[in-house]
Coordinates of C-alpha atoms and ligand atoms in Angstrom, one line a residue:
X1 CA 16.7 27.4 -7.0
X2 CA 14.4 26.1 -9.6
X3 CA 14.8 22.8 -11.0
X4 CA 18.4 22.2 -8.9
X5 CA 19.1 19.2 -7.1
X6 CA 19.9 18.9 -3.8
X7 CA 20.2 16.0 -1.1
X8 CA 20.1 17.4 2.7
X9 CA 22.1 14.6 5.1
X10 CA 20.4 14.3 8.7
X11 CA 23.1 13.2 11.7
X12 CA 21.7 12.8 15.2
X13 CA 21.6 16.0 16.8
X14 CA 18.5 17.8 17.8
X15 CA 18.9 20.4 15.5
X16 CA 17.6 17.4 13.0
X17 CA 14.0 18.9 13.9
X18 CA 14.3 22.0 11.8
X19 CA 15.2 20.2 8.9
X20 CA 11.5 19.8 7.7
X21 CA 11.4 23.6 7.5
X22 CA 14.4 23.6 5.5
X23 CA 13.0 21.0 3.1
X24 CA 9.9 22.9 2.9
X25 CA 11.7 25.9 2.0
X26 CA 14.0 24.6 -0.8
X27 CA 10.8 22.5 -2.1
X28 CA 8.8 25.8 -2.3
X29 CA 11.5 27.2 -4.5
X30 CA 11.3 24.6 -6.9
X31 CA 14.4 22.6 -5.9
X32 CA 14.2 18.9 -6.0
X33 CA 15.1 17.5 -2.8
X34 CA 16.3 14.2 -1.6
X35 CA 16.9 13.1 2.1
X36 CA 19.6 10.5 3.1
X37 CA 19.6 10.4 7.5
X38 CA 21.6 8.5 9.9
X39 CA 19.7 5.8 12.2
X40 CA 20.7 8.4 15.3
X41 CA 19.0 11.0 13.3
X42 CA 15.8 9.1 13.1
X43 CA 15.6 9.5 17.3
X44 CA 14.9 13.5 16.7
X45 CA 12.8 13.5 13.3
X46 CA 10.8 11.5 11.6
X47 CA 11.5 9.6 8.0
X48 CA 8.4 10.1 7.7
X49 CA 8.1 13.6 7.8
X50 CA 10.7 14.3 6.0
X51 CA 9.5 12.2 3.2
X52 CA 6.3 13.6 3.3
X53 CA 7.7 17.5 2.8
X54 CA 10.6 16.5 0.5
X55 CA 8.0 13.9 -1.7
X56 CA 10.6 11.1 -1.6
X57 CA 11.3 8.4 0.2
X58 CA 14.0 8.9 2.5
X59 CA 17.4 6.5 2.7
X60 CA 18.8 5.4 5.6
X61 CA 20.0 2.0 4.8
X62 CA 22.3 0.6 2.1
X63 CA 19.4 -1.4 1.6
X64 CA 15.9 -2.2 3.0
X65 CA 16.0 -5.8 2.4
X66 CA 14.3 -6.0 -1.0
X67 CA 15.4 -2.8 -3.1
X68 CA 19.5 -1.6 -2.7
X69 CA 20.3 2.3 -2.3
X70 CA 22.3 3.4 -4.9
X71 CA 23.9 6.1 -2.6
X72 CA 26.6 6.3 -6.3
X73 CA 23.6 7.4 -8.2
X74 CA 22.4 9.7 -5.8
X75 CA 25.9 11.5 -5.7
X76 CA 25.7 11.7 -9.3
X77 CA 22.4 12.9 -9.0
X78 CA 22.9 16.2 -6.6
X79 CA 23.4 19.3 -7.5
X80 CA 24.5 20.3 -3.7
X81 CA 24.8 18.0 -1.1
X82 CA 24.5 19.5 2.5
X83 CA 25.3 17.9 5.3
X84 CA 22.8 19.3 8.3
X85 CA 22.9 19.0 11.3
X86 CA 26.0 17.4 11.2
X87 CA 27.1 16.0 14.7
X88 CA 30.3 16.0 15.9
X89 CA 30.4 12.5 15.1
X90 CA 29.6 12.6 11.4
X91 CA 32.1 14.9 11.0
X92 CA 35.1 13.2 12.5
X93 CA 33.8 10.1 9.8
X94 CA 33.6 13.1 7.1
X95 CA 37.3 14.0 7.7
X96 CA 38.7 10.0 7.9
X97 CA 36.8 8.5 4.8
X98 CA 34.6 6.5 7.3
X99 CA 31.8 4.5 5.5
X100 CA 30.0 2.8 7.7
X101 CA 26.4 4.2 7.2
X102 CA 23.8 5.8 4.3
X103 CA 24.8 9.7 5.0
X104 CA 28.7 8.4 4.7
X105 CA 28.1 6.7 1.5
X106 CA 26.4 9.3 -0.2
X107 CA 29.3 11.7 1.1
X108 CA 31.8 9.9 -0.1
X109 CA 30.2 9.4 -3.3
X110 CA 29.2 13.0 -3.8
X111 CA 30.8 14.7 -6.9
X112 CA 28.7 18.2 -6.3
X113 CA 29.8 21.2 -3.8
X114 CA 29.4 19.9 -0.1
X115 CA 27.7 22.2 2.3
X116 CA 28.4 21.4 6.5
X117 CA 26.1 22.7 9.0
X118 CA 27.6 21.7 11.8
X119 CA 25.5 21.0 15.3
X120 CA 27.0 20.3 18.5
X121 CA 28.1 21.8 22.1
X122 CA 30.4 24.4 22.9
X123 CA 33.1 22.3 24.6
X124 CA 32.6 19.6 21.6
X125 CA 32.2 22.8 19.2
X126 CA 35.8 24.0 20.9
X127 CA 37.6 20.9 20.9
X128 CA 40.7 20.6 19.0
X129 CA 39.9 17.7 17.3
X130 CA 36.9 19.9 15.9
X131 CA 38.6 21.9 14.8
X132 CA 41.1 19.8 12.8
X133 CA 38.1 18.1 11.3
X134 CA 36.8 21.3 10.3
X135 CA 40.2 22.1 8.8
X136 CA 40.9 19.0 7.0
X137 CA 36.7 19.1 5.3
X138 CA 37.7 22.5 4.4
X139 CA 41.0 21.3 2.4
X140 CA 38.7 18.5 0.6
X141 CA 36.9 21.8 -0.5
X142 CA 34.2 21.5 1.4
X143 CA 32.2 24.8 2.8
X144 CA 31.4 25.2 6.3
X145 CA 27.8 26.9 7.5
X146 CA 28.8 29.1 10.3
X147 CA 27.3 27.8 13.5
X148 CA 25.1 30.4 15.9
X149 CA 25.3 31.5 19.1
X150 CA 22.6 31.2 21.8
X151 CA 20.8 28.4 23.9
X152 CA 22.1 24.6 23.2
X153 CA 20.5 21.2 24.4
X154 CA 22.7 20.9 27.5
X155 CA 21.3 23.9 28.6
X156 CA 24.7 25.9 28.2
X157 CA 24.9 29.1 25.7
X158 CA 27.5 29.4 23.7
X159 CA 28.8 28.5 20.2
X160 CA 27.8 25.7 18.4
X161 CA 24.2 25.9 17.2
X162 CA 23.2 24.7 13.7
X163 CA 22.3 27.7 11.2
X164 CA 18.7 28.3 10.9
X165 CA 17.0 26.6 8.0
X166 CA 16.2 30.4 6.4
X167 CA 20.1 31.2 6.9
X168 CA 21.1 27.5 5.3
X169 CA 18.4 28.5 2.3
X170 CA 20.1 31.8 1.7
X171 CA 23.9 30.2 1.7
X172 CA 22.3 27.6 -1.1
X173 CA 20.4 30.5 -2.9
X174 CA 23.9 32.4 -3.2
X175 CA 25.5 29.5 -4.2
X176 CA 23.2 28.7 -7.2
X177 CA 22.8 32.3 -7.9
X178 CA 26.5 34.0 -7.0
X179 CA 27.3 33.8 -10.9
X180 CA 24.3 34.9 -12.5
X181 CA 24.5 37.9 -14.9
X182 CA 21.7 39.3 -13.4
X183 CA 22.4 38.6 -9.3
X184 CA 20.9 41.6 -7.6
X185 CA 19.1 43.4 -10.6
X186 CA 15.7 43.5 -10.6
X187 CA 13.6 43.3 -14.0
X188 CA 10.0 44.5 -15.2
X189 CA 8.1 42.2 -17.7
X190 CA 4.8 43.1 -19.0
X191 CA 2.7 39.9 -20.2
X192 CA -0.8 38.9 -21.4
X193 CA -3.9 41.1 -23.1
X194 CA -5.7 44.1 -21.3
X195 CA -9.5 44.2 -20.9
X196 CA -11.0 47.5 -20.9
X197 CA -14.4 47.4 -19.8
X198 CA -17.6 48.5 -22.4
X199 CA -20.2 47.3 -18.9
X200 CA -19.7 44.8 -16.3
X201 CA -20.5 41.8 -18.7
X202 CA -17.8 42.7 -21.8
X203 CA -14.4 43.8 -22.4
X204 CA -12.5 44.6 -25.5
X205 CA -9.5 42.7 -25.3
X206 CA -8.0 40.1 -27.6
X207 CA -5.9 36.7 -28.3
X208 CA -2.9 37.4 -26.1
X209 CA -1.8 34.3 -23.9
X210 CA 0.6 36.0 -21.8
X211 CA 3.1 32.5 -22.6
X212 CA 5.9 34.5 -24.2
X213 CA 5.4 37.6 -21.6
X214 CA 5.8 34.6 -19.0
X215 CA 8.5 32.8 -20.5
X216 CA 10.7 35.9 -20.4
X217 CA 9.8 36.9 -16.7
X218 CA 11.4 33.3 -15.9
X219 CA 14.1 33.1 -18.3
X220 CA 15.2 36.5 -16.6
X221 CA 14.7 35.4 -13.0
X222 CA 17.0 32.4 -14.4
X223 CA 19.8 34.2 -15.1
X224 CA 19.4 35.2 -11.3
X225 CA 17.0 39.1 -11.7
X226 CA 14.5 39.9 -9.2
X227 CA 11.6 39.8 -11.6
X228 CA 8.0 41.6 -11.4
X229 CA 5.8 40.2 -14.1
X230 CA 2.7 42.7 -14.7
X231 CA 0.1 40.5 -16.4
X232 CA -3.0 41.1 -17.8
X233 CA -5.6 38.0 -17.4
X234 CA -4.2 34.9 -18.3
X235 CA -4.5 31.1 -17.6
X236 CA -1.0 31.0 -17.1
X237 CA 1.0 30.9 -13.5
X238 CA 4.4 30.9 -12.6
X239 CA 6.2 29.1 -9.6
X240 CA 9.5 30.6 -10.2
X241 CA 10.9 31.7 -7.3
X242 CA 12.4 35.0 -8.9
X243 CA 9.0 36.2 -10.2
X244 CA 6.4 38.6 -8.4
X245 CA 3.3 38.5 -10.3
X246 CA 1.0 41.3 -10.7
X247 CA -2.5 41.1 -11.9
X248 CA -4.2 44.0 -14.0
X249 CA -6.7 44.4 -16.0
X250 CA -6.9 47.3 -17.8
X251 CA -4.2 49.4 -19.5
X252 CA -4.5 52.1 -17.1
X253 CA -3.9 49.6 -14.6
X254 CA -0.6 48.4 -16.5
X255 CA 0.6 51.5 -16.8
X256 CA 0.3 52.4 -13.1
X257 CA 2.0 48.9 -11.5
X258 CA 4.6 49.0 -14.7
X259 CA 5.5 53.4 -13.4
X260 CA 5.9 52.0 -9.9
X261 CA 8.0 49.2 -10.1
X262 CA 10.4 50.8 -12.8
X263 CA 12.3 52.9 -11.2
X264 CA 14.2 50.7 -9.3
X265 CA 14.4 48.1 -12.6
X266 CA 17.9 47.7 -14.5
X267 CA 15.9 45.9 -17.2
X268 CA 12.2 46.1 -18.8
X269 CA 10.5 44.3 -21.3
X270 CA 6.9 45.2 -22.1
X271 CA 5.7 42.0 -23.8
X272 CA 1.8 42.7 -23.1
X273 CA -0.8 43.2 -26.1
X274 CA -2.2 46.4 -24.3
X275 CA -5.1 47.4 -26.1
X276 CA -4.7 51.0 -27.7
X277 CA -8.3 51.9 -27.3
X278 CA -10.8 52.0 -24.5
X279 CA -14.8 53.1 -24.3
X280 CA -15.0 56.4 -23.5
X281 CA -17.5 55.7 -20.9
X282 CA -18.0 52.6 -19.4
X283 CA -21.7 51.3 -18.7
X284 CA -22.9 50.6 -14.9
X285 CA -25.5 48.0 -16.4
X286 CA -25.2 45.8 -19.0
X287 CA -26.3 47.2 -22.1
X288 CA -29.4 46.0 -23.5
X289 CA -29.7 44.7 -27.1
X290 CA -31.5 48.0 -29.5
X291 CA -32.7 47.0 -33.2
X292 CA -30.8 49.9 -34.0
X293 CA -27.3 48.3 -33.5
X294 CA -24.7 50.6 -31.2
X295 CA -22.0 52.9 -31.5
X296 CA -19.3 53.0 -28.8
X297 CA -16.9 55.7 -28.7
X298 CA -13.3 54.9 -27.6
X299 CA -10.7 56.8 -26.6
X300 CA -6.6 56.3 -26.6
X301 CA -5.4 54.4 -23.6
X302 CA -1.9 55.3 -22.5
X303 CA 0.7 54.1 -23.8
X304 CA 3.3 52.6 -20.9
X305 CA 6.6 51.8 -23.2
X306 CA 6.1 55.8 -24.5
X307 CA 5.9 56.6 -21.0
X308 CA 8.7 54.4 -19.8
X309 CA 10.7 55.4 -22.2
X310 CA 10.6 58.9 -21.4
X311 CA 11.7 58.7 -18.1
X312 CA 14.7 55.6 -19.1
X313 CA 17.6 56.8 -17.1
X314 CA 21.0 55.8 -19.0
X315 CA 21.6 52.5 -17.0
X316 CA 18.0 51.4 -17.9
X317 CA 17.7 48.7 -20.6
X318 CA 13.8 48.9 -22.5
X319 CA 13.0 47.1 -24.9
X320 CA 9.0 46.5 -26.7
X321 CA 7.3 43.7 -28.3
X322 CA 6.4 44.8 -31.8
X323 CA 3.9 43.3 -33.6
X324 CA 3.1 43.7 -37.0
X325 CA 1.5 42.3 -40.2
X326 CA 3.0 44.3 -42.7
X327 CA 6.2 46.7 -43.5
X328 CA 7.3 44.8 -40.2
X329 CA 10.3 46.6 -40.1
X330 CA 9.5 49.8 -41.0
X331 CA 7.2 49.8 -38.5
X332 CA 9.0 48.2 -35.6
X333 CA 12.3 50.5 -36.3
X334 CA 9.7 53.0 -36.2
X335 CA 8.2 52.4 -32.8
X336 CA 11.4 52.0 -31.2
X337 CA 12.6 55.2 -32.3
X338 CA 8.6 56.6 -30.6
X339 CA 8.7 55.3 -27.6
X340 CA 12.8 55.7 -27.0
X341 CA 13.3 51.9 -26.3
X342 CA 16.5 50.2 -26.4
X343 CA 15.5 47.1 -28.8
X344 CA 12.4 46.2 -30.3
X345 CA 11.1 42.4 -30.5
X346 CA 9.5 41.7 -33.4
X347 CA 6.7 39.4 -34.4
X348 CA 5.6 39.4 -38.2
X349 CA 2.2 37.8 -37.9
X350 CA 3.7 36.3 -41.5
X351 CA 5.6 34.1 -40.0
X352 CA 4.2 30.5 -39.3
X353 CA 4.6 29.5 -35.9
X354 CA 4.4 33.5 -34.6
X355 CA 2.5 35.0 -32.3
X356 CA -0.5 34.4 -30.4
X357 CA -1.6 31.0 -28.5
X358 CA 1.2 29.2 -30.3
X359 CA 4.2 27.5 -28.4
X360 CA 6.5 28.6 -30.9
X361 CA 8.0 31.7 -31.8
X362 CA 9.9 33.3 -34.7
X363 CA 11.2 36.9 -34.0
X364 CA 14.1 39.0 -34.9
X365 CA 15.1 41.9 -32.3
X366 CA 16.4 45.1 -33.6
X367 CA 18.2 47.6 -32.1
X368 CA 18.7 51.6 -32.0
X369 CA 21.8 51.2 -33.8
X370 CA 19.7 50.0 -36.7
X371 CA 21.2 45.8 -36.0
X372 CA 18.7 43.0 -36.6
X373 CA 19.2 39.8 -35.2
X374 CA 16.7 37.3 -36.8
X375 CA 16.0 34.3 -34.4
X376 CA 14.6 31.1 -36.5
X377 CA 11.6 29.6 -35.4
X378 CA 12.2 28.3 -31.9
X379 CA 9.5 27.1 -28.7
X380 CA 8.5 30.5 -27.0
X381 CA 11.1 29.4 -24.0
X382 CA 14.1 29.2 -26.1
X383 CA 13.0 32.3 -27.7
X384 CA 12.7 33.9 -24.3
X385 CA 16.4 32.6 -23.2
X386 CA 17.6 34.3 -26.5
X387 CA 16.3 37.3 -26.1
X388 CA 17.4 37.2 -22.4
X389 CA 21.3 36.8 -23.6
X390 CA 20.8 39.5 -26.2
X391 CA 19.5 41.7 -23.7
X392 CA 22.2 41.2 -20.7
X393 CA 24.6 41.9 -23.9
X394 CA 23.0 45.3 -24.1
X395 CA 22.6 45.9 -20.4
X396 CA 26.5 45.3 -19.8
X397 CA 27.7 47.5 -22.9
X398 CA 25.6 50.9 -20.6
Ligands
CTP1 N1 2.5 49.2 -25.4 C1 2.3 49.7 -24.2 N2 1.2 50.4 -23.9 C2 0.2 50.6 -24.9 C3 0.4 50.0 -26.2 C4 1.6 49.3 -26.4 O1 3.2 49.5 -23.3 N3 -0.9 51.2 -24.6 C5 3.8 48.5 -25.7 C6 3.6 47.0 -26.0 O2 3.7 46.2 -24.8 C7 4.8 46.7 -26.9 C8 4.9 48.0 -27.7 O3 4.3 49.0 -26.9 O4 6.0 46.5 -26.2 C9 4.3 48.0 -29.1 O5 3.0 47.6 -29.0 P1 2.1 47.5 -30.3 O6 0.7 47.2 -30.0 O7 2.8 46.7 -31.4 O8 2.3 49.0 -30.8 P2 1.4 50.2 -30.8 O9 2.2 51.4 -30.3 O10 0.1 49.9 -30.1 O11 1.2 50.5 -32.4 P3 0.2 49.7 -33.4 O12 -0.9 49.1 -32.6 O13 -0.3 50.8 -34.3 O14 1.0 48.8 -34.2

């Protein structure tokens, strides 16, 4: 839903007052979202609410005296346009090219898919003429939002209630997600440094940002996966709506949420500069400066791509981040044999442009069969969306 456009048209009916929660809903999920409402519509809800949870202004009239509506542009503009609540009314003007208000004009000038959530009583609900409107919307190629069943304004129950705003969500998450390669998988992505803890006071970690880590977790959720992102601490945040974020510090800590969550993963990606090594013991108190300087003895941490990678089931993609500063790939063919992963991303700290803090990336991925692909230097996003393809390539071929 992130970044997609979408204009939700208000016709009088009292189901206009759950609109808000609708708008507040598609908001949250990152969709940018217009209102156009009908003057009848204004008797139930507010403009004024509805600006205030969509951030727009809201259009009702062609013009308000001083500035004109371009109701052309704002059919350009959508992604989805979804007409909800729509009365009885606006939908007999739907079917017969009526123009004589804003929700009208934008209709008719709409060149995106058309959503209808239609409103109204059961007898107006079960009315022929309904139901040869409904007909004739659905050979524009229009797509009708089942109504509900239950308690309408008249006091009647029956057919004819508008859709809920979470079940009008869902039909416009489907819609922008229905094609994506990875609909209904769910991914792991490991970001960001570990701290291990020498006393309360100091860690050893080091320079990892989390920002390719991060920009993989969203170019996955993108293609439509059900993303957990493990992430050691970062300044960074996500607001995709396809991304779970969990925090961890340590590496035992990554390795625990990363075993939980992978099981039920198609895809994993451990991007996180996990320190190898912790202290041995970690101090209660802060440790106190000696003249005689201080030894602190570390031991391995585990190591959650070797672990992952023993348990891999065959329709499992894993692939590791791999970075080196010498016999780059020697060494990166020689960790993806280790720790059984399916590709290995590598960074050659060589490279200008590579690596930590930067925005840009230069990597090339290499696979078990011994194939390189070399990416040229590229911002950490577009690198993320090509490892992404490369990776959907792999998953697909299992
Ligand atoms: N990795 C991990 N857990 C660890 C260490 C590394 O999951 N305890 C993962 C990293 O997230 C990365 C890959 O293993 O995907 C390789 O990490 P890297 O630090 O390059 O390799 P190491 O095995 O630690 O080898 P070295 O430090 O000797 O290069």
């Amino acid at each position: 839903m992130k970044g997609k456009k979408v204009i939700i048209a208000i016709s009088g009916s009292i189901a206009a007052y759950k609109i808000p929660l609708l708008v507040r809903l598609l908001v949250k999920a990152g969709a940018a979202v217009r209102v156009a409402m009908t003057n009848a519509a204004k008797d139930f809800v507010t403009p004024l609410t509805l600006s205030t949870v969509s951030g727009h202004p809201v259009i009702s009239d062609v013009s308000d005296g001083v500035v004109w509506n371009n109701h052309v542009e704002m059919g350009l503009w959508a992604d989805v346009l979804v007409v909800a609540p729509c009365s009885a009314n606006t939908l007999a003007k739907m079917a017969n090219g009526i123009c004589d208000n804003m929700v009208q004009a934008v209709y008719l000038s709409a060149r995106c898919p058309v959503y209808v959530a239609p409103a109204m009583d059961e007898d107006m609900w079960r009315h022929p003429s309904t139901k040869r409107n409904l007909e004739t919307l659905l050979g524009f190629g229009n797509k009708i939002i089942p109504v509900g069943n239950g308690s309408l304004a008249s006091g009647l129950v029956g057919e004819g209630r508008m859709a809920e705003p979470q079940e009008i969500f869902d039909v416009l998450d489907t819609h922008f997600n229905a094609n994506k390669p990875l609909k209904g998988k769910k991914a792991l992505v490991t970001a960001g440094p570990t701290y291990e803890k020498i006393d309360p006071v100091r860690f050893i970690g080091n320079y990892s940002t989390g920002k390719m880590g991060f920009a993989i977790a969203e170019a996955l959720a993108e293609q439509g996966a059900d993303v957990t992102l493990v992430t050691g601490p970062t300044q960074l945040k996500t607001s995709h709506s396809g991304v779970t974020t969990i925090h961890i510090e340590s590496a035992q800590q990554l390795f625990e949420a990363s075993s939980q969550h992978f099981p039920d993963c198609s895809i994993a990606v451990l991007a996180a500069a996990v320190a190898d090594y912790r202290p041995k013991q970690t101090a209660n108190e802060k440790i106190k400066k000696k003249d005689a300087g201080l030894t602190i003895e570390l031991e391995s941490t585990i190591d959650t791509l070797k672990e992952l990678g023993k348990i891999k089931h065959g329709k499992q993609t894993l692939v590791g981040f791999a970075l080196e500063t010498n016999n780059e790939i020697e060494n990166a063919g020689d960790k993806l044999k280790r720790k059984n992963a399916d590709a290995i991303v590598l960074n050659s700290l060589k490279d200008e442009g590579a690596g930590f803090g930067t925005d840009t990336n230069k990597v090339t991925i290499l696979n078990k069969s011994g194939m390189k692909l070399e990416l040229p230097l590229l911002s950490k996003k577009e690198t993320a969306g090509k490892i992404v393809e490369y990776i959907i390539q792999l998953n697909n071929e299992r």
